[in-house]
mmCIF file of C-alpha atoms and ligand atoms in Angstrom:
data_model
loop_
_atom_site.group_PDB
_atom_site.id
_atom_site.type_symbol
_atom_site.label_atom_id
_atom_site.label_comp_id
_atom_site.label_asym_id
_atom_site.label_seq_id
_atom_site.Cartn_x
_atom_site.Cartn_y
_atom_site.Cartn_z
ATOM 1 C CA MET Z 119 21.410 18.632 4.634
ATOM 2 C CA ASP Z 120 19.438 16.612 2.109
ATOM 3 C CA THR Z 121 15.826 17.387 1.275
ATOM 4 C CA ILE Z 122 12.974 14.921 0.942
ATOM 5 C CA ILE Z 123 13.400 15.227 -2.826
ATOM 6 C CA ASP Z 124 17.095 14.285 -2.566
ATOM 7 C CA ARG Z 125 16.139 11.270 -0.495
ATOM 8 C CA LEU Z 126 13.516 10.154 -2.990
ATOM 9 C CA GLU Z 127 16.024 10.477 -5.813
ATOM 10 C CA LYS Z 128 18.572 8.432 -3.867
ATOM 11 C CA ILE Z 129 16.034 5.658 -3.454
ATOM 12 C CA LYS Z 130 15.238 5.777 -7.168
ATOM 13 C CA LEU Z 131 18.955 5.412 -7.956
ATOM 14 C CA LYS Z 132 19.269 2.415 -5.677
ATOM 15 C CA ILE Z 133 16.247 0.845 -7.320
ATOM 16 C CA SER Z 134 17.535 1.349 -10.845
ATOM 17 C CA SER Z 135 20.883 -0.169 -9.856
ATOM 18 C CA LEU Z 136 18.946 -3.361 -9.053
ATOM 19 C CA LYS Z 137 17.659 -3.426 -12.635
ATOM 20 C CA PRO Z 138 14.187 -4.661 -11.700
ATOM 21 C CA ASP Z 139 12.296 -6.248 -14.580
ATOM 22 C CA LYS Z 140 9.181 -4.176 -13.937
ATOM 23 C CA LEU Z 141 8.447 -0.616 -12.889
ATOM 24 C CA VAL Z 142 8.706 -0.182 -9.134
ATOM 25 C CA ASN Z 143 6.165 2.255 -7.701
ATOM 26 C CA ILE Z 144 7.388 4.196 -4.692
ATOM 27 C CA ILE Z 145 4.580 4.957 -2.267
ATOM 28 C CA ALA Z 146 5.739 7.883 -0.135
ATOM 29 C CA VAL Z 147 4.210 7.073 3.257
ATOM 30 C CA SER Z 148 3.282 10.469 4.640
ATOM 31 C CA LYS Z 149 1.393 9.416 7.794
ATOM 32 C CA THR Z 150 1.887 11.805 10.730
ATOM 33 C CA PHE Z 151 3.427 14.503 8.518
ATOM 34 C CA THR Z 152 1.580 17.689 7.649
ATOM 35 C CA LEU Z 153 0.691 18.651 4.120
ATOM 36 C CA ASP Z 154 3.051 21.639 4.359
ATOM 37 C CA TYR Z 155 5.901 19.269 4.962
ATOM 38 C CA ILE Z 156 4.851 16.883 2.179
ATOM 39 C CA GLN Z 157 4.075 19.616 -0.353
ATOM 40 C CA PRO Z 158 7.559 19.848 -1.967
ATOM 41 C CA LEU Z 159 7.245 16.234 -3.048
ATOM 42 C CA ILE Z 160 3.804 16.866 -4.549
ATOM 43 C CA ASN Z 161 5.119 19.921 -6.373
ATOM 44 C CA TYR Z 162 8.047 17.836 -7.585
ATOM 45 C CA GLY Z 163 5.496 15.629 -9.332
ATOM 46 C CA HIS Z 164 5.545 12.580 -7.119
ATOM 47 C CA LEU Z 165 2.191 10.802 -7.455
ATOM 48 C CA HIS Z 166 1.930 7.880 -5.023
ATOM 49 C CA PHE Z 167 1.323 8.645 -1.352
ATOM 50 C CA GLY Z 168 0.378 6.323 1.507
ATOM 51 C CA GLU Z 169 -1.561 6.862 4.718
ATOM 52 C CA ASN Z 170 -2.639 4.487 7.461
ATOM 53 C CA LYS Z 171 -5.575 6.350 9.032
ATOM 54 C CA VAL Z 172 -8.713 7.312 7.141
ATOM 55 C CA GLN Z 173 -9.537 10.394 9.191
ATOM 56 C CA GLU Z 174 -6.039 11.835 8.961
ATOM 57 C CA ALA Z 175 -5.909 11.104 5.245
ATOM 58 C CA LEU Z 176 -9.282 12.758 4.583
ATOM 59 C CA SER Z 177 -8.324 16.030 6.206
ATOM 60 C CA LYS Z 178 -4.888 16.015 4.621
ATOM 61 C CA TRP Z 179 -5.680 14.948 1.061
ATOM 62 C CA SER Z 180 -9.309 15.715 0.122
ATOM 63 C CA GLU Z 181 -8.574 19.189 -1.259
ATOM 64 C CA GLN Z 182 -5.255 18.145 -2.810
ATOM 65 C CA LYS Z 183 -6.947 15.421 -4.794
ATOM 66 C CA LYS Z 184 -9.437 17.860 -6.263
ATOM 67 C CA VAL Z 185 -6.600 20.078 -7.475
ATOM 68 C CA ASN Z 186 -4.245 17.323 -8.578
ATOM 69 C CA LYS Z 187 -6.223 14.600 -10.330
ATOM 70 C CA ASN Z 188 -3.132 12.477 -10.989
ATOM 71 C CA LEU Z 189 -2.357 11.842 -7.333
ATOM 72 C CA LYS Z 190 -2.740 8.218 -6.253
ATOM 73 C CA LEU Z 191 -3.550 7.609 -2.623
ATOM 74 C CA HIS Z 192 -2.868 4.305 -0.898
ATOM 75 C CA MET Z 193 -4.534 3.082 2.274
ATOM 76 C CA ILE Z 194 -1.867 0.889 3.862
ATOM 77 C CA GLY Z 195 -3.114 0.572 7.441
ATOM 78 C CA LYS Z 196 -5.685 -1.547 9.214
ATOM 79 C CA LEU Z 197 -9.109 -0.577 7.890
ATOM 80 C CA GLN Z 198 -12.256 -0.852 10.022
ATOM 81 C CA SER Z 199 -15.461 -1.643 8.140
ATOM 82 C CA ASN Z 200 -17.155 1.478 9.500
ATOM 83 C CA LYS Z 201 -14.461 3.589 7.794
ATOM 84 C CA ALA Z 202 -14.753 1.775 4.485
ATOM 85 C CA LYS Z 203 -17.103 4.316 2.928
ATOM 86 C CA ASP Z 204 -14.747 7.230 3.538
ATOM 87 C CA ALA Z 205 -11.835 5.101 2.387
ATOM 88 C CA VAL Z 206 -13.527 4.319 -0.931
ATOM 89 C CA LYS Z 207 -14.294 8.017 -1.369
ATOM 90 C CA LEU Z 208 -10.675 9.075 -0.976
ATOM 91 C CA PHE Z 209 -8.260 6.272 -1.844
ATOM 92 C CA ASP Z 210 -7.238 4.727 -5.158
ATOM 93 C CA TYR Z 211 -5.594 1.650 -3.679
ATOM 94 C CA ILE Z 212 -6.368 -0.295 -0.520
ATOM 95 C CA HIS Z 213 -3.563 -2.604 0.613
ATOM 96 C CA SER Z 214 -5.158 -4.031 3.705
ATOM 97 C CA VAL Z 215 -8.156 -6.111 2.662
ATOM 98 C CA ASP Z 216 -8.070 -9.024 5.070
ATOM 99 C CA ASN Z 217 -11.570 -10.177 5.962
ATOM 100 C CA GLN Z 218 -14.897 -10.836 4.318
ATOM 101 C CA LYS Z 219 -16.889 -8.255 6.226
ATOM 102 C CA LEU Z 220 -14.514 -5.522 5.097
ATOM 103 C CA ALA Z 221 -14.466 -6.835 1.529
ATOM 104 C CA ASP Z 222 -18.275 -6.833 1.441
ATOM 105 C CA VAL Z 223 -18.638 -3.231 2.592
ATOM 106 C CA LEU Z 224 -15.892 -2.061 0.240
ATOM 107 C CA ALA Z 225 -17.715 -3.743 -2.638
ATOM 108 C CA LYS Z 226 -21.022 -2.201 -1.608
ATOM 109 C CA HIS Z 227 -19.653 1.323 -1.320
ATOM 110 C CA GLN Z 228 -17.577 1.314 -4.468
ATOM 111 C CA LYS Z 229 -20.607 0.103 -6.379
ATOM 112 C CA SER Z 230 -22.862 2.833 -5.024
ATOM 113 C CA MET Z 231 -20.173 5.442 -5.758
ATOM 114 C CA ASN Z 232 -19.548 3.949 -9.187
ATOM 115 C CA LYS Z 233 -15.843 3.541 -8.437
ATOM 116 C CA ASN Z 234 -13.403 0.725 -9.023
ATOM 117 C CA LEU Z 235 -10.422 0.794 -6.692
ATOM 118 C CA ASN Z 236 -7.322 -1.371 -6.803
ATOM 119 C CA TYR Z 237 -7.023 -3.823 -3.929
ATOM 120 C CA PHE Z 238 -4.294 -5.850 -2.307
ATOM 121 C CA ILE Z 239 -5.089 -8.724 0.016
ATOM 122 C CA GLN Z 240 -2.971 -8.521 3.153
ATOM 123 C CA VAL Z 241 -1.593 -11.916 4.092
ATOM 124 C CA ASN Z 242 -0.602 -13.155 7.537
ATOM 125 C CA LEU Z 243 2.254 -15.544 6.856
ATOM 126 C CA GLY Z 244 1.794 -17.686 9.938
ATOM 127 C CA ASN Z 245 2.941 -15.205 12.513
ATOM 128 C CA GLU Z 246 1.025 -15.487 15.777
ATOM 129 C CA ILE Z 247 1.503 -11.949 17.069
ATOM 130 C CA GLN Z 248 0.226 -10.261 13.966
ATOM 131 C CA LYS Z 249 -3.505 -9.667 14.009
ATOM 132 C CA SER Z 250 -3.864 -8.309 10.491
ATOM 133 C CA GLY Z 251 -3.853 -10.353 7.356
ATOM 134 C CA ILE Z 252 -5.695 -13.344 5.999
ATOM 135 C CA PRO Z 253 -4.179 -16.708 7.007
ATOM 136 C CA VAL Z 254 -2.461 -18.518 4.141
ATOM 137 C CA ASN Z 255 -4.834 -21.495 4.286
ATOM 138 C CA GLU Z 256 -7.795 -19.166 3.650
ATOM 139 C CA LEU Z 257 -6.143 -17.134 0.914
ATOM 140 C CA ASP Z 258 -7.349 -19.063 -2.146
ATOM 141 C CA GLY Z 259 -10.960 -19.021 -1.034
ATOM 142 C CA PHE Z 260 -10.859 -15.389 0.000
ATOM 143 C CA TYR Z 261 -9.210 -14.320 -3.240
ATOM 144 C CA ASN Z 262 -11.812 -16.149 -5.315
ATOM 145 C CA TYR Z 263 -14.583 -14.633 -3.253
ATOM 146 C CA CYS Z 264 -13.264 -11.069 -3.687
ATOM 147 C CA GLN Z 265 -12.505 -11.424 -7.358
ATOM 148 C CA ASN Z 266 -15.451 -13.487 -8.561
ATOM 149 C CA GLU Z 267 -18.320 -13.064 -6.111
ATOM 150 C CA ILE Z 268 -18.123 -9.377 -5.248
ATOM 151 C CA ASN Z 269 -15.988 -7.993 -8.099
ATOM 152 C CA LEU Z 270 -13.190 -6.378 -6.127
ATOM 153 C CA ASP Z 271 -10.272 -5.757 -8.430
ATOM 154 C CA VAL Z 272 -7.565 -7.610 -6.507
ATOM 155 C CA ILE Z 273 -4.252 -6.718 -8.134
ATOM 156 C CA GLY Z 274 -1.879 -8.450 -5.736
ATOM 157 C CA LEU Z 275 -0.859 -9.453 -2.229
ATOM 158 C CA MET Z 276 0.599 -7.398 0.601
ATOM 159 C CA VAL Z 277 2.630 -8.342 3.661
ATOM 160 C CA ILE Z 278 4.112 -6.607 6.689
ATOM 161 C CA PRO Z 279 6.877 -8.853 8.037
ATOM 162 C CA PRO Z 280 7.283 -8.872 11.820
ATOM 163 C CA ILE Z 281 9.926 -6.506 13.160
ATOM 164 C CA ASN Z 282 13.294 -7.904 14.209
ATOM 165 C CA GLN Z 283 13.036 -10.826 11.877
ATOM 166 C CA SER Z 284 14.606 -11.396 8.501
ATOM 167 C CA ALA Z 285 12.039 -10.144 6.019
ATOM 168 C CA GLU Z 286 13.516 -12.092 3.151
ATOM 169 C CA GLU Z 287 11.692 -15.366 3.772
ATOM 170 C CA TYR Z 288 8.398 -13.474 4.045
ATOM 171 C CA PHE Z 289 9.025 -11.758 0.728
ATOM 172 C CA LYS Z 290 9.926 -15.046 -0.941
ATOM 173 C CA SER Z 291 6.773 -16.756 0.349
ATOM 174 C CA LEU Z 292 4.524 -13.889 -0.680
ATOM 175 C CA ASN Z 293 6.038 -13.828 -4.151
ATOM 176 C CA GLU Z 294 5.321 -17.557 -4.495
ATOM 177 C CA LEU Z 295 1.727 -17.120 -3.306
ATOM 178 C CA ASN Z 296 1.272 -14.216 -5.692
ATOM 179 C CA LYS Z 297 2.462 -16.327 -8.603
ATOM 180 C CA SER Z 298 0.229 -19.224 -7.587
ATOM 181 C CA LEU Z 299 -2.748 -16.882 -7.958
ATOM 182 C CA SER Z 300 -1.327 -15.392 -11.186
ATOM 183 C CA LEU Z 301 -1.344 -11.930 -9.631
ATOM 184 C CA LYS Z 302 0.864 -9.253 -11.133
ATOM 185 C CA ASN Z 303 1.546 -6.843 -8.284
ATOM 186 C CA LEU Z 304 3.170 -7.124 -4.883
ATOM 187 C CA SER Z 305 3.033 -4.626 -2.021
ATOM 188 C CA MET Z 306 6.057 -5.294 0.132
ATOM 189 C CA GLY Z 307 9.129 -3.503 1.364
ATOM 190 C CA MET Z 308 9.540 -0.518 3.689
ATOM 191 C CA SER Z 309 12.481 1.768 4.453
ATOM 192 C CA ALA Z 310 14.497 -0.968 6.118
ATOM 193 C CA ASP Z 311 13.966 -3.758 3.620
ATOM 194 C CA TYR Z 312 12.764 -2.458 0.252
ATOM 195 C CA ILE Z 313 15.854 -3.676 -1.612
ATOM 196 C CA GLU Z 314 15.240 -7.233 -0.488
ATOM 197 C CA ALA Z 315 11.562 -6.821 -1.389
ATOM 198 C CA ILE Z 316 12.334 -5.668 -4.925
ATOM 199 C CA LYS Z 317 14.774 -8.559 -5.389
ATOM 200 C CA ASN Z 318 11.815 -10.783 -4.574
ATOM 201 C CA GLY Z 319 9.457 -9.226 -7.074
ATOM 202 C CA SER Z 320 7.868 -6.281 -5.270
ATOM 203 C CA ASN Z 321 6.623 -3.440 -7.457
ATOM 204 C CA PHE Z 322 4.858 -1.346 -4.781
ATOM 205 C CA ILE Z 323 7.225 -0.348 -1.996
ATOM 206 C CA ARG Z 324 5.960 1.668 0.971
ATOM 207 C CA ILE Z 325 8.623 4.129 2.083
ATOM 208 C CA GLY Z 326 8.119 6.498 5.003
ATOM 209 C CA SER Z 327 11.097 7.441 7.158
ATOM 210 C CA SER Z 328 13.733 7.088 4.411
ATOM 211 C CA ILE Z 329 11.975 9.900 2.566
ATOM 212 C CA PHE Z 330 10.381 12.052 5.249
ATOM 213 C CA GLY Z 331 12.682 11.342 8.183
ATOM 214 C CA PRO Z 332 11.788 9.834 11.558
ATOM 215 C CA ARG Z 333 8.211 10.092 12.844
ATOM 216 C CA SER Z 334 7.663 11.518 16.284
HETATM 217 C C1 PLP F 475 4.404 3.275 8.290
HETATM 218 C C2 PLP F 475 4.300 2.183 7.314
HETATM 219 C C3 PLP F 475 5.258 2.020 6.288
HETATM 220 C C4 PLP F 475 6.475 2.901 6.150
HETATM 221 O O1 PLP F 475 7.424 2.561 7.126
HETATM 222 P P1 PLP F 475 8.915 3.153 7.092
HETATM 223 O O2 PLP F 475 9.690 2.164 7.869
HETATM 224 O O3 PLP F 475 8.865 4.500 7.711
HETATM 225 O O4 PLP F 475 9.351 3.192 5.664
HETATM 226 C C5 PLP F 475 5.057 0.982 5.385
HETATM 227 N N1 PLP F 475 3.998 0.157 5.464
HETATM 228 C C6 PLP F 475 3.060 0.275 6.423
HETATM 229 C C7 PLP F 475 1.928 -0.674 6.455
HETATM 230 C C8 PLP F 475 3.188 1.278 7.383
HETATM 231 O O5 PLP F 475 2.255 1.382 8.350
#
């Protein structure tokens, strides 16, 4: 049976066979798994981990981060404004900035904590069902607001394509939008579609089940 380390290495091999022109960061999405289960990957030296709930992430990672200063934690899930303070305390990257109220509280808290996180703006590429993400026609204005009015360090765009649909066109569109804003980083690609995402310029892939196995 393969271990989570074997699986990570397999993914790294697949990535290098694609010969991407920039470093691809693998965010190991550890939501729902206990620290005991994740620990071998931390000990192995893996640095990027992703969670989608602030409370779960706090109890799982607060102590770890004190011991291991190099760990980078990514908030990849929907973030409520009333959890923004805790999120700023714990995370290094937030992938799910998608409205002004949230952006404002993030800016306020990171200023008062004297921190400067990395942010992705989550984009809703015209899909009705999806509630998260800023609509494309508001993206320019929202980006300028975050970057210039409230000094959030927006490093790129993020998308979650709808399930049961070809992700490729979503990745292509997001890559184009990213370029139009001269942004350098893209958060796209999960276990099922990370190869396609990397082919379309992604350098932050969010991999859960392909590393840790199925979630219950
Ligand atoms: C859970 C999750 C992932 C990882 O999904 P897998 O299919 O298990 O790789 C990636 N991105 C987001 C936003 C998630 O919530």
